[in-house]
XYZ file of C-alpha atoms in Angstrom:
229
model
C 300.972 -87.491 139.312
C 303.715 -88.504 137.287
C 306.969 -87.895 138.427
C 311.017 -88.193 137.607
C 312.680 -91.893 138.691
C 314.875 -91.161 141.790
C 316.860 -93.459 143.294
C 317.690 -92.658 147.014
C 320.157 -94.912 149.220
C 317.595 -94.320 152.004
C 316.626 -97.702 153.959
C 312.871 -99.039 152.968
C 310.498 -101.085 155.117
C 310.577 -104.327 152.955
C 306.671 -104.895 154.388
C 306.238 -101.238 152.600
C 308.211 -101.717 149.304
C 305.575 -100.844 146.271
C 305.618 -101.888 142.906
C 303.380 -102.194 139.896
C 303.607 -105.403 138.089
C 304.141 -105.876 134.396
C 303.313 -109.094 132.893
C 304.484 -109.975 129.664
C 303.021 -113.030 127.596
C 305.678 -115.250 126.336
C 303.626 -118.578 124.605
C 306.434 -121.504 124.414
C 305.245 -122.412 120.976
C 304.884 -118.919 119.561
C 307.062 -116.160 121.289
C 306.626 -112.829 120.364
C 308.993 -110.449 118.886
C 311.069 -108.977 121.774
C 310.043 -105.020 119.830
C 306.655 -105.822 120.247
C 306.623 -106.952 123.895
C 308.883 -103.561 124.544
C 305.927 -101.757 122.861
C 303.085 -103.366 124.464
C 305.038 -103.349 128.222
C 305.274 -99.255 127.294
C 301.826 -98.867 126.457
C 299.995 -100.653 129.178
C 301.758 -98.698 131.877
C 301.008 -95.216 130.996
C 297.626 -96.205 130.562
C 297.232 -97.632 133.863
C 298.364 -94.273 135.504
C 296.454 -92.200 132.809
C 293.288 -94.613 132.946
C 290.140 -92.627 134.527
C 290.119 -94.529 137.487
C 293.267 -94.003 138.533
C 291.726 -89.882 138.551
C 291.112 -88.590 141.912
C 287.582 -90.177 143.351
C 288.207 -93.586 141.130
C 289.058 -97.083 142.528
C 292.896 -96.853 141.406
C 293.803 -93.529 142.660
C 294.802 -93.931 145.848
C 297.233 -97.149 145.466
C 298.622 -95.437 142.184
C 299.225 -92.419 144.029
C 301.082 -93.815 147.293
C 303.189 -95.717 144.582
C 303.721 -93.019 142.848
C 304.923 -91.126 146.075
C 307.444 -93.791 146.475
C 309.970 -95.200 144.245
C 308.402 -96.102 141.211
C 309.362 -99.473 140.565
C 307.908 -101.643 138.397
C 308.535 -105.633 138.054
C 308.410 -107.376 135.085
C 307.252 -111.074 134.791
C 305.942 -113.824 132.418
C 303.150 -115.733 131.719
C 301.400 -118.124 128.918
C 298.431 -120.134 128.841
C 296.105 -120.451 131.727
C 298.404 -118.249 133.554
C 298.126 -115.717 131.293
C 294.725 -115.127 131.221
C 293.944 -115.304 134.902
C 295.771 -112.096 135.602
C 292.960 -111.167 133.551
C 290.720 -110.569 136.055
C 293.125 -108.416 138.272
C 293.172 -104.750 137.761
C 295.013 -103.188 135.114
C 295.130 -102.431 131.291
C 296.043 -105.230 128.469
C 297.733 -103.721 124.998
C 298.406 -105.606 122.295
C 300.620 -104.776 119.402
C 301.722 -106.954 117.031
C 302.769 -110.143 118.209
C 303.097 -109.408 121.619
C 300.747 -108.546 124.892
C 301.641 -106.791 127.956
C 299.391 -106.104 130.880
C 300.119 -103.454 133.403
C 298.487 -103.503 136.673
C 297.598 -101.363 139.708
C 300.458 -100.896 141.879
C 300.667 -101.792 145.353
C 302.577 -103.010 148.230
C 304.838 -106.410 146.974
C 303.968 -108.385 150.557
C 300.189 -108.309 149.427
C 300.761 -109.297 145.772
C 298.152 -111.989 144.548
C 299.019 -115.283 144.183
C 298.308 -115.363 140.173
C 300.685 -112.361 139.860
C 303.408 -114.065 142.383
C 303.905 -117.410 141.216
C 304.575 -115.883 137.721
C 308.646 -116.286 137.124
C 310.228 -112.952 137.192
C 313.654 -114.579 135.687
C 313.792 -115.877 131.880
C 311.897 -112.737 130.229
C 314.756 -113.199 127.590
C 314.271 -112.952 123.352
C 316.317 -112.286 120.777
C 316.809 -108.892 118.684
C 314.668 -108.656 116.061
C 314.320 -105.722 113.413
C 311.467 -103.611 114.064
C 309.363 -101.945 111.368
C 308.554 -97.726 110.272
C 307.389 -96.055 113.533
C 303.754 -95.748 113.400
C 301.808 -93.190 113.107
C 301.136 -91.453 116.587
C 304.013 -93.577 118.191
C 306.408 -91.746 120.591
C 309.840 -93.136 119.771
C 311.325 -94.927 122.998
C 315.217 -95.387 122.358
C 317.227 -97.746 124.409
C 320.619 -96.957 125.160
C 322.905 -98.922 123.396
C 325.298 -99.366 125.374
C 323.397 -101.133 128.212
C 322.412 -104.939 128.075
C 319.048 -105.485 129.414
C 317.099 -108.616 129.809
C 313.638 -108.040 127.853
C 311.876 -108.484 131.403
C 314.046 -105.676 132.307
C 313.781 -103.527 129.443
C 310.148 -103.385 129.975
C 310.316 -102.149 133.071
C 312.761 -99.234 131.752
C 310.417 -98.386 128.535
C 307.340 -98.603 130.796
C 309.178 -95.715 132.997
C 310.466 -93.933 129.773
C 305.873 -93.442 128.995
C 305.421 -92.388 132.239
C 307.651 -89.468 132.083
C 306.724 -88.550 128.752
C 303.050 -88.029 129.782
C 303.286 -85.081 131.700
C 305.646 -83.250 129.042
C 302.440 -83.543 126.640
C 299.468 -81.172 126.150
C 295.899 -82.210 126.652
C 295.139 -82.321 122.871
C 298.738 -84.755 122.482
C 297.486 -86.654 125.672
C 293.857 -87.741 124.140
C 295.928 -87.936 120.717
C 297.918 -90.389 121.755
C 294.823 -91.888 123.635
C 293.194 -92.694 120.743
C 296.365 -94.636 119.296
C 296.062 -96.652 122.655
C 299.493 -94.842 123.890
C 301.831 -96.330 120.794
C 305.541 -96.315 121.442
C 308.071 -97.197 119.231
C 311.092 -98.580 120.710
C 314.209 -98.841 118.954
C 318.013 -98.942 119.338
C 320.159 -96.100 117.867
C 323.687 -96.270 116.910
C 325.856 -95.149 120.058
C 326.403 -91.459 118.334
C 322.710 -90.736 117.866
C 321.994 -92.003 121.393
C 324.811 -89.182 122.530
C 323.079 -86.787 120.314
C 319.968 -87.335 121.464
C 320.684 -87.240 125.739
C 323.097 -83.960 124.976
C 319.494 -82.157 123.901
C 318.054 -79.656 127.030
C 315.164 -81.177 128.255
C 315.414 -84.394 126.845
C 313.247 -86.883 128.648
C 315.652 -89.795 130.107
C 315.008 -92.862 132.424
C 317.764 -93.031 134.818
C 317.548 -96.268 136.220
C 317.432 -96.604 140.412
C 319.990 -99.796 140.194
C 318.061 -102.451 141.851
C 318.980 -105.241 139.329
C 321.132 -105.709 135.954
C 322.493 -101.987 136.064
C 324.490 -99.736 138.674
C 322.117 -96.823 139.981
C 321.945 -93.735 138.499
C 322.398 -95.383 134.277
C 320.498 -93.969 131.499
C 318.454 -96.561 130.010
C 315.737 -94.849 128.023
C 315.302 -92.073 126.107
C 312.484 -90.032 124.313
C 313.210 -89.285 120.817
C 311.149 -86.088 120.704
C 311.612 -82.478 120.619
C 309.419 -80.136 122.948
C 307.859 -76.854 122.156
């Protein structure tokens, strides 16, 4: 079910345009570290696609499939306070790490979005650089190029398409693995020669990015610091 970004020139139906939304909680008085809202924003979207109901005969499969199907966008946005917690109630998958929480929900067509998810600003999902930790145990590294500037809102959305791709590449033992460590990425910036190092690998899993907003079509954003058997 999980497939490779493409981004086609094709005309879409803007009553048919899909998404899945990504909110990211950003408290005024205590913002989270912009690593930790990368991780979370990673984590929560796998699991959406990889959560049992989302299998064939369960309540999520059919919208996560016709998205899927599609162009797989995703759209970041933020909340705090009351906001916050009623997306709640909508369907998706909260993670937490650290100081940050992300929640990932069911994708489906933008015109129908709910009114808690679409008064949420999309702009302003900015925080500074901050200097992450060891990569945990069971995390997938998740490097972002560094030679692109994203907004945090932005690099969500890329890192959230970076775990979708690696899923598939995974056996069934790494899948429920990594399951157990609630899908834990590590996302990190390497110096511009690693990040050449790393993309010049066969097989590498990269996020080419479809160039709706911030980048030109077609840029690597993301990559998986992993090598495949």
């Amino acid at each position: 079910m999980l497939v490779d970004r493409h981004y086609a020139t094709d005309v879409e139906d803007p009553a048919q345009v899909r998404a899945m939304p990504v909110v990211l909680r950003i408290e005024r008085s205590a913002p989270p570290s912009r690593t930790d809202v990368l991780e979370a924003a990673a984590a929560a979207a796998v699991a959406v696609c990889l959560d049992e109901r989302a299998l064939p005969g369960g309540e999520w499969h059919d919208e996560v499939v016709a998205w899927v199907r599609g162009r797989i966008r995703k759209v970041s946005r933020r909340a705090r306070g009351a906001h916050w917690e009623a997306v709640q109630a909508l369907p998706g998958v909260t993670i937490t790490v650290g100081t940050a929480s992300a929640r990932a929900f069911v994708p489906g067509r933008v015109a129908d979005l709910p009114k808690e998810l679409s008064r949420l600003q999309i702009s302003g999902s900015e925080l500074p650089p901050d200097e992450p930790g060891a990569v945990p145990p069971g995390a997938y590294e998740l490097w972002l190029n560094p030679r692109v500037e994203m907004t945090a809102g932005k690099a969500a959305a890329q890192v959230g398409h970076a775990s979708m791709l690696l899923a598939p590449r995974l056996s069934e033992t790494g899948l429920k693995d990594w399951a157990e460590v609630d899908y834990r990425c590590a996302v990190r910036t390497p110096s511009p020669a690693d990040w050449d190092e790393l993309v010049a690998r066969p097989g590498v899993v990269l996020v080419r990015d479809a160039g709706y907003t911030e980048v030109a079509p077609g840029t690597a954003t993301v990559a998986v610091n992993h090598r495949f058997a």
